[in-house]
Amino acid sequence: MKFAVMGAGALGGYFGARLAAAGHSVGFIARGTHLAALRDTGLRIVSPLGDLHLDRVTASDAPADIGPVDVVLLAVKNGDVADAAKAIAPMLRDDTMVVTVQNGITAPEILAETVGQHHVLPGVARIPGEISEPGVMMHNSDNNALNFGEWSGGTSARAEALLQAMTVPGMTPQRLDDIWADLWTKFIMQSAFSGVSAAGRLDIGQIRSTPATTELFWSAMREAEAVARAEAAQVPDDVLDRVWGFMTSMPATVRASMLDDLRKGKPIEVDFLSGEIARRGRALGIPTPVQSTLHGLLRPYAKGMA
Ligand SMILES: NC(=O)C1=CN([C@@H]2O[C@H](COP(=O)(O)OP(=O)(O)OC[C@H]3O[C@@H](n4cnc5c(N)ncnc54)[C@H](OP(=O)(O)O)[C@@H]3O)[C@@H](O)[C@H]2O)C=CC1
Ligand SMILES: CC(C)(CO)C(=O)C(=O)O
């Protein structure tokens, strides 16, 4: 299949590199010093699942240079989704699939407003990592899940073909019948994790080993779960235990991607995580004091400090 990665950062770089190494055609859309490094020295993945160096990649800041593709992996941060949705027009045919990976619940809707819902396959990624220096993606655990599904549920020939194409070494794709349930499950987790990790400058090990901080994390999750259920999200009855199981399975040094962004002075996704839970809670009449506090503490950094 012919892929394009819109936003070849941590996730886009990782998945795009694995797909390219397996023989797929992959065009990377990047910018700034990272694009310069991709052009000069290629893309390097440092990963417990095996390092990879692609010394030549097709990289540009202009989607027209890549042209129409079968699949666009939309891997920009939430705050860039609306602009990226407009920018990818030259890479779309009528039947191009656009897969999202953003934390939170709003990216598929924002994307669909511009490109149309029929293009969009909402996705959920569980893969801790960051761009550690231009041209280098550091993968911080062996989690590499990319779940996706059809917007309206069930399956389709195109979703099955995509699953097959993405089943390559270093990737664990899964097609789900109800991708929205997984988006909400991750949203419950990530609103709590990113808020506590970033506000407290804490990695996952510190959150797990400090009872008061563990309780804070659970309180934030309970608020997010209440909002999810009021929104009729079909999350499992034991969603919080499942999330905690995932939290305890990750290496102690993993921290939320939002903490990495905060430390780099980059924009952070707080409006799309704790802020979105608090906003929906207000609309639904559900109290969200912990999520609102996390949002308030982090909101000053939403646009970054760089
Ligand atoms: N990192 C992680 O551990 C995880 C992240 N996620 C989610 O995945 C999404 C992507 O995160 P992540 O990979 O960390 O983000 P990154 O910041 O590493 O990657 C996004 C990249 O897209 C680039 N970009 C944005 N807009 C454009 C544009 N118009 N043209 C060219 N390049 C562009 C950014 O450039 P620039 O840096 O200049 O802005 C950046 O290099 C987020 O929504 C996050 O919530 C989900 C699971 C795990
Ligand atoms: C929890 C983690 C690292 C795992 O995917 C994540 O999604 C993030 O911090 O953005």
CSV table of C-alpha atoms and ligand atoms in Angstrom, one decimal:
chain,number,residue,atom,x,y,z
A,1,MET,CA,0.0,0.0,0.0
A,2,LYS,CA,1.1,3.6,-0.5
A,3,PHE,CA,1.2,5.5,2.8
A,4,ALA,CA,1.8,9.1,3.8
A,5,VAL,CA,2.6,10.2,7.3
A,6,MET,CA,1.2,13.7,8.0
A,7,GLY,CA,3.4,14.8,11.0
A,8,ALA,CA,6.4,12.4,11.0
A,9,GLY,CA,7.1,12.9,14.7
A,10,ALA,CA,7.3,10.2,17.4
A,11,LEU,CA,4.3,8.1,16.4
A,12,GLY,CA,4.4,9.0,12.7
A,13,GLY,CA,8.1,8.4,12.5
A,14,TYR,CA,7.8,5.1,14.3
A,15,PHE,CA,4.9,3.6,12.4
A,16,GLY,CA,6.1,5.1,9.1
A,17,ALA,CA,9.6,3.6,9.5
A,18,ARG,CA,8.2,0.2,10.3
A,19,LEU,CA,5.9,0.3,7.3
A,20,ALA,CA,8.7,1.5,5.0
A,21,ALA,CA,11.1,-1.2,6.3
A,22,ALA,CA,8.5,-3.8,5.4
A,23,GLY,CA,8.4,-2.6,1.8
A,24,HIS,CA,5.5,-0.2,1.7
A,25,SER,CA,5.9,3.2,0.0
A,26,VAL,CA,5.9,5.9,2.7
A,27,GLY,CA,6.0,9.6,2.2
A,28,PHE,CA,6.8,11.6,5.4
A,29,ILE,CA,5.5,15.1,5.9
A,30,ALA,CA,7.6,17.0,8.4
A,31,ARG,CA,9.0,20.5,9.0
A,32,GLY,CA,11.9,22.5,10.6
A,33,THR,CA,15.1,20.9,11.8
A,34,HIS,CA,13.4,17.4,11.9
A,35,LEU,CA,12.7,17.6,8.2
A,36,ALA,CA,16.2,18.8,7.5
A,37,ALA,CA,17.6,15.8,9.4
A,38,LEU,CA,15.3,13.4,7.6
A,39,ARG,CA,16.6,14.7,4.3
A,40,ASP,CA,20.3,14.7,5.4
A,41,THR,CA,20.7,11.5,7.5
A,42,GLY,CA,17.3,9.7,7.3
A,43,LEU,CA,15.1,8.4,10.1
A,44,ARG,CA,16.4,6.5,13.0
A,45,ILE,CA,14.2,4.5,15.5
A,46,VAL,CA,15.7,3.5,18.8
A,47,SER,CA,13.4,0.8,20.2
A,48,PRO,CA,13.4,-2.2,22.6
A,49,LEU,CA,11.7,-4.0,19.6
A,50,GLY,CA,14.8,-3.4,17.5
A,51,ASP,CA,16.6,-0.3,16.3
A,52,LEU,CA,16.1,0.8,12.7
A,53,HIS,CA,17.9,3.3,10.5
A,54,LEU,CA,16.4,4.2,7.1
A,55,ASP,CA,19.2,6.3,5.6
A,56,ARG,CA,17.0,7.5,2.7
A,57,VAL,CA,13.4,8.5,3.2
A,58,THR,CA,10.9,10.5,1.1
A,59,ALA,CA,10.3,13.6,3.2
A,60,SER,CA,8.8,17.0,2.4
A,61,ASP,CA,6.9,19.8,4.0
A,62,ALA,CA,4.6,19.9,0.9
A,63,PRO,CA,1.9,17.2,0.6
A,64,ALA,CA,1.7,17.9,-3.1
A,65,ASP,CA,5.2,16.4,-3.4
A,66,ILE,CA,3.9,13.1,-2.1
A,67,GLY,CA,0.6,13.1,-4.1
A,68,PRO,CA,-2.4,10.8,-3.7
A,69,VAL,CA,-2.0,7.7,-1.5
A,70,ASP,CA,-4.0,4.8,-0.2
A,71,VAL,CA,-3.6,5.7,3.5
A,72,VAL,CA,-2.7,8.9,5.4
A,73,LEU,CA,-1.6,8.4,8.9
A,74,LEU,CA,-2.5,11.7,10.6
A,75,ALA,CA,0.1,11.9,13.4
A,76,VAL,CA,0.2,15.6,14.3
A,77,LYS,CA,-0.7,16.8,17.8
A,78,ASN,CA,-4.3,17.7,18.5
A,79,GLY,CA,-3.7,21.4,18.2
A,80,ASP,CA,-2.5,20.9,14.6
A,81,VAL,CA,-5.3,18.6,13.4
A,82,ALA,CA,-7.5,21.3,11.9
A,83,ASP,CA,-4.6,22.8,9.8
A,84,ALA,CA,-3.3,19.4,8.9
A,85,ALA,CA,-6.8,18.3,7.7
A,86,LYS,CA,-6.7,21.1,5.2
A,87,ALA,CA,-3.0,20.5,4.2
A,88,ILE,CA,-3.5,16.8,3.3
A,89,ALA,CA,-5.9,17.6,0.4
A,90,PRO,CA,-3.3,16.8,-2.3
A,91,MET,CA,-2.7,13.3,-0.8
A,92,LEU,CA,-6.4,12.3,-1.0
A,93,ARG,CA,-8.3,10.3,-3.6
A,94,ASP,CA,-11.9,9.5,-3.1
A,95,ASP,CA,-11.0,6.2,-1.5
A,96,THR,CA,-8.0,7.3,0.7
A,97,MET,CA,-8.3,6.3,4.3
A,98,VAL,CA,-7.1,8.7,6.9
A,99,VAL,CA,-6.2,7.1,10.3
A,100,THR,CA,-6.0,9.2,13.4
A,101,VAL,CA,-3.8,8.5,16.5
A,102,GLN,CA,-4.4,11.5,18.7
A,103,ASN,CA,-5.1,11.2,22.4
A,104,GLY,CA,-8.5,12.6,23.4
A,105,ILE,CA,-11.8,12.2,21.6
A,106,THR,CA,-12.1,15.2,19.3
A,107,ALA,CA,-9.5,14.6,16.5
A,108,PRO,CA,-11.7,12.4,14.2
A,109,GLU,CA,-14.5,15.0,14.3
A,110,ILE,CA,-12.2,17.9,13.6
A,111,LEU,CA,-10.6,16.0,10.7
A,112,ALA,CA,-14.0,14.9,9.3
A,113,GLU,CA,-15.3,18.5,9.2
A,114,THR,CA,-12.7,19.2,6.5
A,115,VAL,CA,-12.1,15.9,4.6
A,116,GLY,CA,-15.5,14.2,5.1
A,117,GLN,CA,-16.3,11.4,7.5
A,118,HIS,CA,-16.0,8.7,4.8
A,119,HIS,CA,-12.2,9.2,4.7
A,120,VAL,CA,-11.7,8.9,8.5
A,121,LEU,CA,-10.9,5.7,10.4
A,122,PRO,CA,-10.5,6.8,14.0
A,123,GLY,CA,-7.5,5.2,15.8
A,124,VAL,CA,-5.9,4.8,19.2
A,125,ALA,CA,-2.2,4.4,19.8
A,126,ARG,CA,-0.4,3.0,22.8
A,127,ILE,CA,3.3,3.6,22.2
A,128,PRO,CA,5.3,5.8,24.5
A,129,GLY,CA,8.0,7.7,22.7
A,130,GLU,CA,9.4,11.1,21.6
A,131,ILE,CA,11.6,12.8,19.0
A,132,SER,CA,14.8,12.8,21.1
A,133,GLU,CA,16.7,14.8,18.5
A,134,PRO,CA,16.0,15.8,14.9
A,135,GLY,CA,15.7,12.6,12.9
A,136,VAL,CA,15.6,10.3,15.9
A,137,MET,CA,12.5,8.6,17.5
A,138,MET,CA,13.1,7.2,20.9
A,139,HIS,CA,10.6,4.4,21.7
A,140,ASN,CA,10.4,4.0,25.5
A,141,SER,CA,8.7,0.6,26.0
A,142,ASP,CA,7.7,-2.4,24.0
A,143,ASN,CA,4.1,-1.2,23.7
A,144,ASN,CA,3.4,-0.6,20.0
A,145,ALA,CA,-0.4,-0.9,19.6
A,146,LEU,CA,-2.3,0.9,16.9
A,147,ASN,CA,-6.0,0.2,17.1
A,148,PHE,CA,-8.4,1.5,14.4
A,149,GLY,CA,-11.8,0.9,13.1
A,150,GLU,CA,-14.6,2.1,10.9
A,151,TRP,CA,-16.4,5.2,12.2
A,152,SER,CA,-19.8,3.6,12.3
A,153,GLY,CA,-18.6,0.3,13.7
A,154,GLY,CA,-18.2,-3.2,12.3
A,155,THR,CA,-15.7,-4.1,9.6
A,156,SER,CA,-15.2,-3.4,5.9
A,157,ALA,CA,-13.0,-4.7,3.0
A,158,ARG,CA,-10.8,-1.6,3.3
A,159,ALA,CA,-10.3,-1.9,7.0
A,160,GLU,CA,-9.3,-5.6,6.6
A,161,ALA,CA,-6.9,-4.7,3.8
A,162,LEU,CA,-5.4,-2.0,6.0
A,163,LEU,CA,-5.0,-4.4,8.9
A,164,GLN,CA,-3.1,-6.8,6.6
A,165,ALA,CA,-0.9,-4.1,5.2
A,166,MET,CA,0.0,-2.8,8.7
A,167,THR,CA,0.8,-6.2,10.1
A,168,VAL,CA,4.6,-5.8,9.8
A,169,PRO,CA,7.5,-6.4,12.2
A,170,GLY,CA,7.5,-3.8,15.0
A,171,MET,CA,3.8,-2.9,14.7
A,172,THR,CA,0.7,-4.4,16.4
A,173,PRO,CA,-2.3,-3.2,14.6
A,174,GLN,CA,-5.8,-4.2,15.6
A,175,ARG,CA,-9.1,-3.5,13.9
A,176,LEU,CA,-11.9,-3.0,16.4
A,177,ASP,CA,-15.6,-3.3,15.8
A,178,ASP,CA,-16.2,-0.4,18.2
A,179,ILE,CA,-13.2,2.0,18.0
A,180,TRP,CA,-15.1,4.7,19.9
A,181,ALA,CA,-15.1,2.5,23.0
A,182,ASP,CA,-11.4,2.3,22.8
A,183,LEU,CA,-11.0,6.0,22.2
A,184,TRP,CA,-13.0,6.7,25.3
A,185,THR,CA,-11.0,4.1,27.3
A,186,LYS,CA,-7.7,5.7,26.3
A,187,PHE,CA,-9.3,9.2,26.9
A,188,ILE,CA,-10.2,8.2,30.5
A,189,MET,CA,-6.7,7.0,31.1
A,190,GLN,CA,-4.9,9.8,29.3
A,191,SER,CA,-6.8,12.7,30.7
A,192,ALA,CA,-5.8,11.5,34.2
A,193,PHE,CA,-2.2,10.4,33.3
A,194,SER,CA,-1.2,13.4,31.2
A,195,GLY,CA,-2.7,15.8,33.9
A,196,VAL,CA,-1.0,14.1,36.9
A,197,SER,CA,2.3,13.4,35.1
A,198,ALA,CA,2.6,16.9,33.6
A,199,ALA,CA,1.3,18.9,36.6
A,200,GLY,CA,3.5,16.9,39.0
A,201,ARG,CA,6.5,16.3,36.7
A,202,LEU,CA,6.0,12.6,37.4
A,203,ASP,CA,6.8,9.4,35.6
A,204,ILE,CA,4.5,6.4,35.9
A,205,GLY,CA,6.7,4.8,38.5
A,206,GLN,CA,6.3,7.8,40.8
A,207,ILE,CA,2.5,7.9,40.3
A,208,ARG,CA,2.3,4.2,41.1
A,209,SER,CA,4.5,4.3,44.2
A,210,THR,CA,3.1,7.3,45.9
A,211,PRO,CA,-0.3,6.5,47.5
A,212,ALA,CA,-1.6,10.1,47.5
A,213,THR,CA,-0.7,10.4,43.8
A,214,THR,CA,-2.2,7.1,42.9
A,215,GLU,CA,-5.4,8.3,44.6
A,216,LEU,CA,-5.3,11.5,42.7
A,217,PHE,CA,-4.9,9.6,39.4
A,218,TRP,CA,-7.9,7.4,40.3
A,219,SER,CA,-10.0,10.4,41.2
A,220,ALA,CA,-9.3,12.0,37.9
A,221,MET,CA,-10.1,8.7,36.1
A,222,ARG,CA,-13.4,8.3,38.0
A,223,GLU,CA,-14.5,11.8,36.9
A,224,ALA,CA,-13.6,11.0,33.3
A,225,GLU,CA,-15.5,7.7,33.5
A,226,ALA,CA,-18.6,9.5,34.8
A,227,VAL,CA,-18.4,11.8,31.8
A,228,ALA,CA,-17.8,8.9,29.4
A,229,ARG,CA,-20.9,7.0,30.7
A,230,ALA,CA,-23.1,10.1,30.6
A,231,GLU,CA,-21.9,10.5,26.9
A,232,ALA,CA,-23.1,6.8,26.4
A,233,ALA,CA,-19.6,5.6,25.6
A,234,GLN,CA,-19.6,1.8,25.5
A,235,VAL,CA,-16.6,1.4,27.8
A,236,PRO,CA,-16.3,-1.9,29.7
A,237,ASP,CA,-17.8,-2.1,33.2
A,238,ASP,CA,-14.3,-2.6,34.6
A,239,VAL,CA,-12.6,0.1,32.5
A,240,LEU,CA,-10.7,1.6,35.4
A,241,ASP,CA,-9.2,-1.7,36.5
A,242,ARG,CA,-8.2,-2.3,32.9
A,243,VAL,CA,-6.6,1.1,32.6
A,244,TRP,CA,-4.7,0.5,35.9
A,245,GLY,CA,-3.6,-2.8,34.6
A,246,PHE,CA,-2.1,-1.0,31.5
A,247,MET,CA,-0.5,1.6,33.8
A,248,THR,CA,1.1,-1.1,35.9
A,249,SER,CA,2.4,-2.9,32.9
A,250,MET,CA,4.5,0.0,31.6
A,251,PRO,CA,8.1,0.6,32.6
A,252,ALA,CA,8.5,2.9,35.6
A,253,THR,CA,10.3,5.6,33.6
A,254,VAL,CA,7.5,6.1,31.1
A,255,ARG,CA,5.9,9.5,31.4
A,256,ALA,CA,3.0,11.2,29.6
A,257,SER,CA,3.9,12.6,26.2
A,258,MET,CA,2.5,15.9,27.5
A,259,LEU,CA,5.2,16.1,30.2
A,260,ASP,CA,7.9,15.7,27.4
A,261,ASP,CA,6.2,18.5,25.5
A,262,LEU,CA,6.0,20.7,28.6
A,263,ARG,CA,9.7,20.2,29.4
A,264,LYS,CA,10.6,21.1,25.8
A,265,GLY,CA,8.5,24.3,26.0
A,266,LYS,CA,6.2,23.0,23.2
A,267,PRO,CA,2.4,23.4,23.1
A,268,ILE,CA,0.7,20.9,25.3
A,269,GLU,CA,-2.6,19.0,24.6
A,270,VAL,CA,-4.2,19.9,28.0
A,271,ASP,CA,-7.3,21.5,26.4
A,272,PHE,CA,-8.0,18.3,24.6
A,273,LEU,CA,-7.6,16.1,27.7
A,274,SER,CA,-8.4,17.4,31.2
A,275,GLY,CA,-9.8,20.5,29.7
A,276,GLU,CA,-12.2,18.5,27.5
A,277,ILE,CA,-13.3,16.3,30.4
A,278,ALA,CA,-14.0,19.4,32.5
A,279,ARG,CA,-15.8,21.2,29.6
A,280,ARG,CA,-18.0,18.1,29.0
A,281,GLY,CA,-18.6,17.7,32.7
A,282,ARG,CA,-19.9,21.3,33.0
A,283,ALA,CA,-22.2,20.7,30.1
A,284,LEU,CA,-23.5,17.5,31.6
A,285,GLY,CA,-23.7,18.7,35.2
A,286,ILE,CA,-21.1,16.3,36.3
A,287,PRO,CA,-18.5,17.6,38.8
A,288,THR,CA,-14.9,17.3,37.7
A,289,PRO,CA,-12.9,19.1,40.4
A,290,VAL,CA,-9.7,17.1,39.9
A,291,GLN,CA,-9.6,17.3,36.1
A,292,SER,CA,-10.6,21.0,36.3
A,293,THR,CA,-7.7,21.6,38.8
A,294,LEU,CA,-5.2,19.8,36.5
A,295,HIS,CA,-6.5,21.8,33.6
A,296,GLY,CA,-6.1,25.1,35.5
A,297,LEU,CA,-2.6,24.2,36.6
A,298,LEU,CA,-1.5,23.3,33.0
A,299,ARG,CA,-3.6,25.8,30.9
A,300,PRO,CA,-0.9,28.5,31.1
A,301,TYR,CA,1.4,26.2,29.1
A,302,ALA,CA,-1.2,25.2,26.4
A,303,LYS,CA,0.5,27.4,23.7
A,304,GLY,CA,4.0,26.4,24.8
A,305,MET,CA,6.8,28.4,26.2
A,306,ALA,CA,9.3,28.3,23.3
B,1,LIG,N1,4.3,10.4,22.0
B,1,LIG,C1,3.5,9.5,22.6
B,1,LIG,O1,4.0,8.8,23.5
B,1,LIG,C2,2.1,9.3,22.2
B,1,LIG,C3,1.4,10.3,21.5
B,1,LIG,N2,0.1,10.0,21.2
B,1,LIG,C4,-0.7,11.0,20.5
B,1,LIG,O2,-0.2,11.0,19.1
B,1,LIG,C5,-0.3,12.4,18.6
B,1,LIG,C6,1.1,12.7,18.0
B,1,LIG,O3,2.0,12.7,19.1
B,1,LIG,P1,3.6,12.7,18.9
B,1,LIG,O4,3.9,11.7,17.8
B,1,LIG,O5,4.2,12.5,20.2
B,1,LIG,O6,3.8,14.2,18.3
B,1,LIG,P2,5.2,14.8,17.8
B,1,LIG,O7,5.2,16.2,18.2
B,1,LIG,O8,6.4,14.0,18.1
B,1,LIG,O9,5.0,14.7,16.2
B,1,LIG,C7,4.1,15.5,15.5
B,1,LIG,C8,4.9,16.1,14.4
B,1,LIG,O10,4.1,16.7,13.4
B,1,LIG,C9,4.8,17.8,12.9
B,1,LIG,N3,3.8,18.7,12.3
B,1,LIG,C10,2.7,19.3,12.8
B,1,LIG,N4,2.0,19.9,11.8
B,1,LIG,C11,2.7,19.8,10.7
B,1,LIG,C12,2.6,20.3,9.4
B,1,LIG,N5,1.5,21.1,9.1
B,1,LIG,N6,3.5,20.0,8.5
B,1,LIG,C13,4.6,19.3,8.8
B,1,LIG,N7,4.8,18.7,10.0
B,1,LIG,C14,3.9,19.0,11.0
B,1,LIG,C15,5.3,18.4,14.2
B,1,LIG,O11,6.3,19.4,14.0
B,1,LIG,P3,6.7,20.5,15.1
B,1,LIG,O12,7.5,19.7,16.2
B,1,LIG,O13,7.5,21.5,14.4
B,1,LIG,O14,5.4,21.0,15.7
B,1,LIG,C16,5.9,17.1,14.8
B,1,LIG,O15,7.2,16.8,14.3
B,1,LIG,C17,-0.6,13.3,19.7
B,1,LIG,O16,-2.0,13.7,19.6
B,1,LIG,C18,-0.5,12.4,21.0
B,1,LIG,O17,-1.5,12.7,21.9
B,1,LIG,C19,-0.5,8.8,21.5
B,1,LIG,C20,0.2,7.8,22.1
B,1,LIG,C21,1.5,8.0,22.6
B,2,LIG,C1,0.5,6.7,27.9
B,2,LIG,C2,1.2,6.8,26.6
B,2,LIG,C3,2.7,7.0,26.8
B,2,LIG,C4,1.1,5.4,26.0
B,2,LIG,O1,0.7,5.4,24.7
B,2,LIG,C5,0.6,7.9,25.9
B,2,LIG,O2,-0.3,7.7,25.1
B,2,LIG,C6,1.0,9.3,26.0
B,2,LIG,O3,1.6,9.7,27.0
B,2,LIG,O4,0.6,10.1,25.1
